[in-house]
PDB file of C-alpha atoms in Angstrom:
ATOM      1  CA  MET E 467     -91.541  70.948 171.990  1.00  0.00           C
ATOM      2  CA  ASP E 468     -94.311  70.757 174.321  1.00  0.00           C
ATOM      3  CA  THR E 469     -93.114  68.243 177.090  1.00  0.00           C
ATOM      4  CA  ASN E 470     -96.757  67.026 177.286  1.00  0.00           C
ATOM      5  CA  GLN E 471     -96.957  66.327 173.569  1.00  0.00           C
ATOM      6  CA  SER E 472     -96.857  62.249 172.233  1.00  0.00           C
ATOM      7  CA  THR E 473     -94.960  61.285 169.555  1.00  0.00           C
ATOM      8  CA  ALA E 474     -97.929  60.664 167.527  1.00  0.00           C
ATOM      9  CA  GLU E 475     -98.569  64.737 167.662  1.00  0.00           C
ATOM     10  CA  ARG E 476     -94.970  65.052 166.905  1.00  0.00           C
ATOM     11  CA  GLU E 477     -94.547  63.627 163.708  1.00  0.00           C
ATOM     12  CA  ALA E 478     -98.403  65.099 162.905  1.00  0.00           C
ATOM     13  CA  GLU E 479     -97.633  68.321 163.318  1.00  0.00           C
ATOM     14  CA  ILE E 480     -93.935  67.999 161.338  1.00  0.00           C
ATOM     15  CA  THR E 481     -94.118  64.879 158.033  1.00  0.00           C
ATOM     16  CA  GLY E 482     -98.090  64.972 158.236  1.00  0.00           C
ATOM     17  CA  LYS E 483     -98.693  68.228 156.284  1.00  0.00           C
ATOM     18  CA  PRO E 484     -97.489  69.633 153.412  1.00  0.00           C
ATOM     19  CA  PRO E 485     -93.675  70.521 153.062  1.00  0.00           C
ATOM     20  CA  ARG E 486     -93.965  74.258 153.198  1.00  0.00           C
ATOM     21  CA  ILE E 487     -90.661  74.167 150.572  1.00  0.00           C
ATOM     22  CA  LEU E 488     -90.891  72.256 147.432  1.00  0.00           C
ATOM     23  CA  PRO E 489     -87.978  70.284 146.263  1.00  0.00           C
ATOM     24  CA  ARG E 490     -87.719  71.231 142.417  1.00  0.00           C
ATOM     25  CA  ARG E 491     -86.508  68.196 139.837  1.00  0.00           C
ATOM     26  CA  THR E 492     -84.605  70.018 137.488  1.00  0.00           C
ATOM     27  CA  GLU E 493     -81.118  70.313 136.157  1.00  0.00           C
ATOM     28  CA  GLU E 494     -80.045  73.006 137.912  1.00  0.00           C
ATOM     29  CA  VAL E 495     -81.307  71.481 141.048  1.00  0.00           C
ATOM     30  CA  LEU E 496     -80.263  67.915 140.312  1.00  0.00           C
ATOM     31  CA  ALA E 497     -76.598  68.778 139.383  1.00  0.00           C
ATOM     32  CA  PRO E 498     -74.889  70.058 142.924  1.00  0.00           C
ATOM     33  CA  ALA E 499     -77.916  67.465 144.134  1.00  0.00           C
ATOM     34  CA  ARG E 500     -75.608  64.078 142.465  1.00  0.00           C
ATOM     35  CA  GLU E 501     -72.426  66.168 143.995  1.00  0.00           C
ATOM     36  CA  VAL E 502     -73.143  66.378 147.011  1.00  0.00           C
ATOM     37  CA  LEU E 503     -74.763  63.484 147.970  1.00  0.00           C
ATOM     38  CA  ALA E 504     -72.513  61.711 145.652  1.00  0.00           C
ATOM     39  CA  LYS E 505     -69.621  63.044 148.823  1.00  0.00           C
ATOM     40  CA  ILE E 506     -71.890  62.501 151.615  1.00  0.00           C
ATOM     41  CA  SER E 507     -72.507  58.729 150.588  1.00  0.00           C
ATOM     42  CA  GLY E 508     -68.184  58.098 149.419  1.00  0.00           C
ATOM     43  CA  ALA E 509     -67.622  60.105 152.744  1.00  0.00           C
ATOM     44  CA  ALA E 510     -70.496  56.809 154.780  1.00  0.00           C
ATOM     45  CA  SER E 511     -68.785  53.920 152.291  1.00  0.00           C
ATOM     46  CA  GLY E 512     -65.509  55.485 151.560  1.00  0.00           C
ATOM     47  CA  GLN E 513     -66.179  54.907 148.350  1.00  0.00           C
ATOM     48  CA  THR E 514     -67.699  56.864 144.768  1.00  0.00           C
ATOM     49  CA  SER E 515     -70.381  56.022 142.840  1.00  0.00           C
ATOM     50  CA  PRO E 516     -72.455  57.716 140.660  1.00  0.00           C
ATOM     51  CA  VAL E 517     -76.410  58.686 142.025  1.00  0.00           C
ATOM     52  CA  SER E 518     -79.764  58.186 140.190  1.00  0.00           C
ATOM     53  CA  ASP E 519     -81.939  61.078 139.694  1.00  0.00           C
ATOM     54  CA  GLU E 520     -84.497  58.125 140.984  1.00  0.00           C
ATOM     55  CA  HIS E 521     -82.265  58.352 144.780  1.00  0.00           C
ATOM     56  CA  ILE E 522     -82.073  61.302 145.835  1.00  0.00           C
ATOM     57  CA  PRO E 523     -83.506  62.297 148.359  1.00  0.00           C
ATOM     58  CA  GLU E 524     -86.486  65.396 148.673  1.00  0.00           C
ATOM     59  CA  MET E 525     -83.848  66.823 151.711  1.00  0.00           C
ATOM     60  CA  LEU E 526     -81.951  67.124 149.285  1.00  0.00           C
ATOM     61  CA  LEU E 527     -83.687  68.462 147.101  1.00  0.00           C
ATOM     62  CA  THR E 528     -85.787  71.084 148.765  1.00  0.00           C
ATOM     63  CA  ALA E 529     -82.077  72.485 150.239  1.00  0.00           C
ATOM     64  CA  MET E 530     -81.184  73.478 146.842  1.00  0.00           C
ATOM     65  CA  CYS E 531     -83.210  76.321 147.104  1.00  0.00           C
ATOM     66  CA  HIS E 532     -80.506  77.727 149.108  1.00  0.00           C
ATOM     67  CA  ARG E 533     -77.289  76.061 147.531  1.00  0.00           C
ATOM     68  CA  GLU E 534     -74.548  77.748 149.110  1.00  0.00           C
ATOM     69  CA  LEU E 535     -75.343  77.556 152.229  1.00  0.00           C
ATOM     70  CA  PHE E 536     -76.328  73.209 152.461  1.00  0.00           C
ATOM     71  CA  GLU E 537     -73.143  72.466 150.948  1.00  0.00           C
ATOM     72  CA  ARG E 538     -70.860  75.570 153.692  1.00  0.00           C
ATOM     73  CA  LEU E 539     -73.981  72.626 156.379  1.00  0.00           C
ATOM     74  CA  VAL E 540     -72.562  69.633 154.529  1.00  0.00           C
ATOM     75  CA  GLU E 541     -69.388  71.443 155.014  1.00  0.00           C
ATOM     76  CA  VAL E 542     -68.870  70.119 158.436  1.00  0.00           C
ATOM     77  CA  SER E 543     -71.299  67.770 158.384  1.00  0.00           C
ATOM     78  CA  LEU E 544     -68.862  65.397 156.041  1.00  0.00           C
ATOM     79  CA  LEU E 545     -66.109  66.513 158.412  1.00  0.00           C
ATOM     80  CA  LEU E 546     -67.851  65.171 161.086  1.00  0.00           C
ATOM     81  CA  LEU E 547     -68.459  62.337 159.266  1.00  0.00           C
ATOM     82  CA  LYS E 548     -65.452  61.431 157.692  1.00  0.00           C
ATOM     83  CA  ALA E 549     -62.596  62.845 160.577  1.00  0.00           C
ATOM     84  CA  PRO E 550     -64.655  62.537 163.645  1.00  0.00           C
ATOM     85  CA  SER E 551     -62.181  62.755 166.774  1.00  0.00           C
ATOM     86  CA  LEU E 552     -64.716  60.986 168.671  1.00  0.00           C
ATOM     87  CA  SER E 553     -65.519  57.212 168.896  1.00  0.00           C
ATOM     88  CA  LEU E 554     -67.648  56.013 166.559  1.00  0.00           C
ATOM     89  CA  ARG E 555     -71.022  55.098 169.248  1.00  0.00           C
ATOM     90  CA  ASP E 556     -69.761  58.460 171.372  1.00  0.00           C
ATOM     91  CA  ARG E 557     -70.889  60.025 168.540  1.00  0.00           C
ATOM     92  CA  GLN E 558     -74.034  58.358 167.417  1.00  0.00           C
ATOM     93  CA  LEU E 559     -75.052  58.445 171.002  1.00  0.00           C
ATOM     94  CA  VAL E 560     -74.957  62.294 170.935  1.00  0.00           C
ATOM     95  CA  ILE E 561     -76.792  62.309 166.978  1.00  0.00           C
ATOM     96  CA  LEU E 562     -79.402  60.381 169.138  1.00  0.00           C
ATOM     97  CA  ARG E 563     -79.583  62.263 172.108  1.00  0.00           C
ATOM     98  CA  THR E 564     -79.567  65.305 169.714  1.00  0.00           C
ATOM     99  CA  SER E 565     -82.900  64.329 167.698  1.00  0.00           C
ATOM    100  CA  TRP E 566     -84.450  62.882 169.854  1.00  0.00           C
ATOM    101  CA  LEU E 567     -84.309  65.795 172.843  1.00  0.00           C
ATOM    102  CA  ARG E 568     -84.784  68.118 169.487  1.00  0.00           C
ATOM    103  CA  GLN E 569     -87.353  65.614 168.206  1.00  0.00           C
ATOM    104  CA  VAL E 570     -85.961  65.991 164.712  1.00  0.00           C
ATOM    105  CA  PRO E 571     -88.495  62.686 163.186  1.00  0.00           C
ATOM    106  CA  TYR E 572     -85.873  62.678 159.619  1.00  0.00           C
ATOM    107  CA  ILE E 573     -82.294  62.463 161.930  1.00  0.00           C
ATOM    108  CA  TRP E 574     -83.699  60.515 164.413  1.00  0.00           C
ATOM    109  CA  GLY E 575     -85.273  57.890 162.075  1.00  0.00           C
ATOM    110  CA  GLU E 576     -81.957  58.400 159.801  1.00  0.00           C
ATOM    111  CA  HIS E 577     -79.190  57.627 162.615  1.00  0.00           C
ATOM    112  CA  VAL E 578     -81.592  55.051 164.840  1.00  0.00           C
ATOM    113  CA  SER E 579     -80.531  52.922 160.922  1.00  0.00           C
ATOM    114  CA  VAL E 580     -76.879  54.095 160.485  1.00  0.00           C
ATOM    115  CA  SER E 581     -76.173  53.482 164.650  1.00  0.00           C
ATOM    116  CA  LYS E 582     -77.676  49.389 164.823  1.00  0.00           C
ATOM    117  CA  LYS E 583     -75.151  49.386 161.960  1.00  0.00           C
ATOM    118  CA  LEU E 584     -72.122  50.912 164.034  1.00  0.00           C
ATOM    119  CA  GLY E 585     -72.578  48.546 166.609  1.00  0.00           C
ATOM    120  CA  LEU E 586     -75.297  49.936 168.638  1.00  0.00           C
ATOM    121  CA  SER E 587     -77.554  48.116 170.715  1.00  0.00           C
ATOM    122  CA  GLY E 588     -82.102  48.344 170.126  1.00  0.00           C
ATOM    123  CA  GLU E 589     -81.230  48.463 173.598  1.00  0.00           C
ATOM    124  CA  ASP E 590     -78.471  51.660 173.507  1.00  0.00           C
ATOM    125  CA  ILE E 591     -81.830  53.236 171.043  1.00  0.00           C
ATOM    126  CA  GLU E 592     -84.455  52.874 173.809  1.00  0.00           C
ATOM    127  CA  GLN E 593     -82.091  53.673 177.064  1.00  0.00           C
ATOM    128  CA  VAL E 594     -80.641  56.855 174.499  1.00  0.00           C
ATOM    129  CA  ILE E 595     -84.587  58.111 174.373  1.00  0.00           C
ATOM    130  CA  ALA E 596     -84.390  57.527 178.705  1.00  0.00           C
ATOM    131  CA  GLY E 597     -80.866  59.953 179.140  1.00  0.00           C
ATOM    132  CA  SER E 598     -78.131  60.117 180.579  1.00  0.00           C
ATOM    133  CA  SER E 599     -80.209  59.322 184.612  1.00  0.00           C
ATOM    134  CA  SER E 600     -80.833  55.543 182.862  1.00  0.00           C
ATOM    135  CA  PRO E 601     -78.711  52.800 184.952  1.00  0.00           C
ATOM    136  CA  HIS E 602     -77.684  50.847 181.354  1.00  0.00           C
ATOM    137  CA  TRP E 603     -74.717  54.044 180.515  1.00  0.00           C
ATOM    138  CA  SER E 604     -71.286  53.710 181.485  1.00  0.00           C
ATOM    139  CA  GLU E 605     -70.067  56.781 183.762  1.00  0.00           C
ATOM    140  CA  HIS E 606     -68.792  58.575 180.399  1.00  0.00           C
ATOM    141  CA  GLU E 607     -71.169  58.070 178.483  1.00  0.00           C
ATOM    142  CA  ALA E 608     -73.339  59.577 180.700  1.00  0.00           C
ATOM    143  CA  ALA E 609     -71.078  62.528 180.987  1.00  0.00           C
ATOM    144  CA  LEU E 610     -72.099  62.809 176.589  1.00  0.00           C
ATOM    145  CA  LEU E 611     -75.314  62.195 176.908  1.00  0.00           C
ATOM    146  CA  LYS E 612     -75.651  64.268 180.249  1.00  0.00           C
ATOM    147  CA  ALA E 613     -73.357  67.036 178.309  1.00  0.00           C
ATOM    148  CA  THR E 614     -75.563  66.794 174.984  1.00  0.00           C
ATOM    149  CA  GLU E 615     -78.950  67.432 177.513  1.00  0.00           C
ATOM    150  CA  GLU E 616     -76.712  70.279 179.363  1.00  0.00           C
ATOM    151  CA  LEU E 617     -76.629  72.649 175.808  1.00  0.00           C
ATOM    152  CA  VAL E 618     -80.051  71.512 174.412  1.00  0.00           C
ATOM    153  CA  GLU E 619     -81.573  72.481 177.596  1.00  0.00           C
ATOM    154  CA  ASN E 620     -78.969  75.987 178.841  1.00  0.00           C
ATOM    155  CA  SER E 621     -76.464  76.205 175.994  1.00  0.00           C
ATOM    156  CA  MET E 622     -73.870  75.320 178.663  1.00  0.00           C
ATOM    157  CA  ILE E 623     -72.094  71.894 179.893  1.00  0.00           C
ATOM    158  CA  SER E 624     -71.622  72.315 183.977  1.00  0.00           C
ATOM    159  CA  ASP E 625     -67.926  71.554 185.483  1.00  0.00           C
ATOM    160  CA  ASP E 626     -68.881  68.978 187.016  1.00  0.00           C
ATOM    161  CA  THR E 627     -69.921  67.036 183.807  1.00  0.00           C
ATOM    162  CA  TRP E 628     -67.431  68.897 181.636  1.00  0.00           C
ATOM    163  CA  ASP E 629     -64.766  67.103 184.424  1.00  0.00           C
ATOM    164  CA  GLN E 630     -66.101  63.469 183.681  1.00  0.00           C
ATOM    165  CA  LEU E 631     -66.175  64.284 180.122  1.00  0.00           C
ATOM    166  CA  ALA E 632     -62.197  65.526 180.462  1.00  0.00           C
ATOM    167  CA  ARG E 633     -61.416  61.753 181.878  1.00  0.00           C
ATOM    168  CA  ARG E 634     -61.861  60.222 178.650  1.00  0.00           C
ATOM    169  CA  LEU E 635     -61.899  63.066 175.857  1.00  0.00           C
ATOM    170  CA  ASP E 636     -58.763  65.163 174.983  1.00  0.00           C
ATOM    171  CA  GLU E 637     -58.614  68.612 173.448  1.00  0.00           C
ATOM    172  CA  LYS E 638     -59.801  67.839 170.273  1.00  0.00           C
ATOM    173  CA  GLN E 639     -62.937  65.680 170.980  1.00  0.00           C
ATOM    174  CA  LEU E 640     -64.298  68.226 174.233  1.00  0.00           C
ATOM    175  CA  PHE E 641     -63.567  71.064 171.358  1.00  0.00           C
ATOM    176  CA  GLU E 642     -66.006  68.819 168.548  1.00  0.00           C
ATOM    177  CA  LEU E 643     -68.789  67.004 170.998  1.00  0.00           C
ATOM    178  CA  PRO E 644     -71.025  70.658 170.830  1.00  0.00           C
ATOM    179  CA  VAL E 645     -70.144  71.574 167.793  1.00  0.00           C
ATOM    180  CA  LEU E 646     -71.816  68.530 167.380  1.00  0.00           C
ATOM    181  CA  VAL E 647     -74.586  69.435 169.085  1.00  0.00           C
ATOM    182  CA  GLY E 648     -75.129  72.221 167.251  1.00  0.00           C
ATOM    183  CA  GLN E 649     -74.450  71.122 164.050  1.00  0.00           C
ATOM    184  CA  PHE E 650     -77.321  68.739 164.720  1.00  0.00           C
ATOM    185  CA  SER E 651     -79.666  71.151 165.777  1.00  0.00           C
ATOM    186  CA  THR E 652     -78.847  73.468 162.980  1.00  0.00           C
ATOM    187  CA  VAL E 653     -80.116  70.836 160.331  1.00  0.00           C
ATOM    188  CA  GLY E 654     -83.097  69.608 162.573  1.00  0.00           C
ATOM    189  CA  TYR E 655     -84.393  72.964 161.953  1.00  0.00           C
ATOM    190  CA  PHE E 656     -84.455  73.665 158.788  1.00  0.00           C
ATOM    191  CA  GLN E 657     -85.200  69.887 157.993  1.00  0.00           C
ATOM    192  CA  ASN E 658     -88.929  70.998 160.846  1.00  0.00           C
ATOM    193  CA  ALA E 659     -89.747  73.642 159.826  1.00  0.00           C
ATOM    194  CA  LEU E 660     -89.949  72.791 156.225  1.00  0.00           C
ATOM    195  CA  ARG E 661     -91.716  69.762 156.495  1.00  0.00           C
ATOM    196  CA  ILE E 662     -89.798  68.138 154.878  1.00  0.00           C
ATOM    197  CA  PRO E 663     -90.770  64.673 153.476  1.00  0.00           C
ATOM    198  CA  LEU E 664     -88.896  61.112 155.780  1.00  0.00           C
ATOM    199  CA  SER E 665     -87.174  59.109 153.136  1.00  0.00           C
ATOM    200  CA  PRO E 666     -88.896  54.841 152.219  1.00  0.00           C
ATOM    201  CA  GLY E 667     -88.189  53.072 154.987  1.00  0.00           C
ATOM    202  CA  ASN E 668     -87.273  56.057 158.030  1.00  0.00           C
ATOM    203  CA  GLU E 669     -90.725  55.499 160.333  1.00  0.00           C
ATOM    204  CA  GLY E 670     -89.390  58.872 162.171  1.00  0.00           C
ATOM    205  CA  LEU E 671     -89.897  59.056 165.668  1.00  0.00           C
ATOM    206  CA  ASN E 672     -91.210  55.707 166.199  1.00  0.00           C
ATOM    207  CA  SER E 673     -87.875  53.494 165.190  1.00  0.00           C
ATOM    208  CA  ARG E 674     -86.040  51.663 167.132  1.00  0.00           C
TER     209      ARG E 674
END
């Protein structure tokens, strides 16, 4: 993202123009999309329930243009959602910082909502935007955000940041963190590039 670009300009660039690939509602697409949404909903709620076609997001219907690849991406997302080694708060801070730095309206809006349900405050959300330098954060949380910033900027975590993280995180968690940043960066790339419309209630980068 151009650092001089405003949020309004970014929103207009991505969600203010028609999608580049249109969602399809043929049964060939709807059937696997129902299955994917049921898995995602089940992982989030702990129980599986029937999915009606009108509740299938356009994002899913669009991504089904490459079903095999998208289903592999979903498998990684489900593992990170159902069996995370990072705490829920740590995970959401990383996802939020990644989506803000990548300027992904869809992920940012969705995960502001998810994060609030998991206990993050409005002030937490605001300070994620400010980043690791904000005095709002504990040393550990600042290191999480700093690691995310370093990965996005340089595809690397500095020794100082790694050492700070290693005071609280074990090897499994240290492995999961860069994978989490990478997974949500990848999803953000195709959501932005395809100009996938926001779901109802998602206010994109304006979400707080």
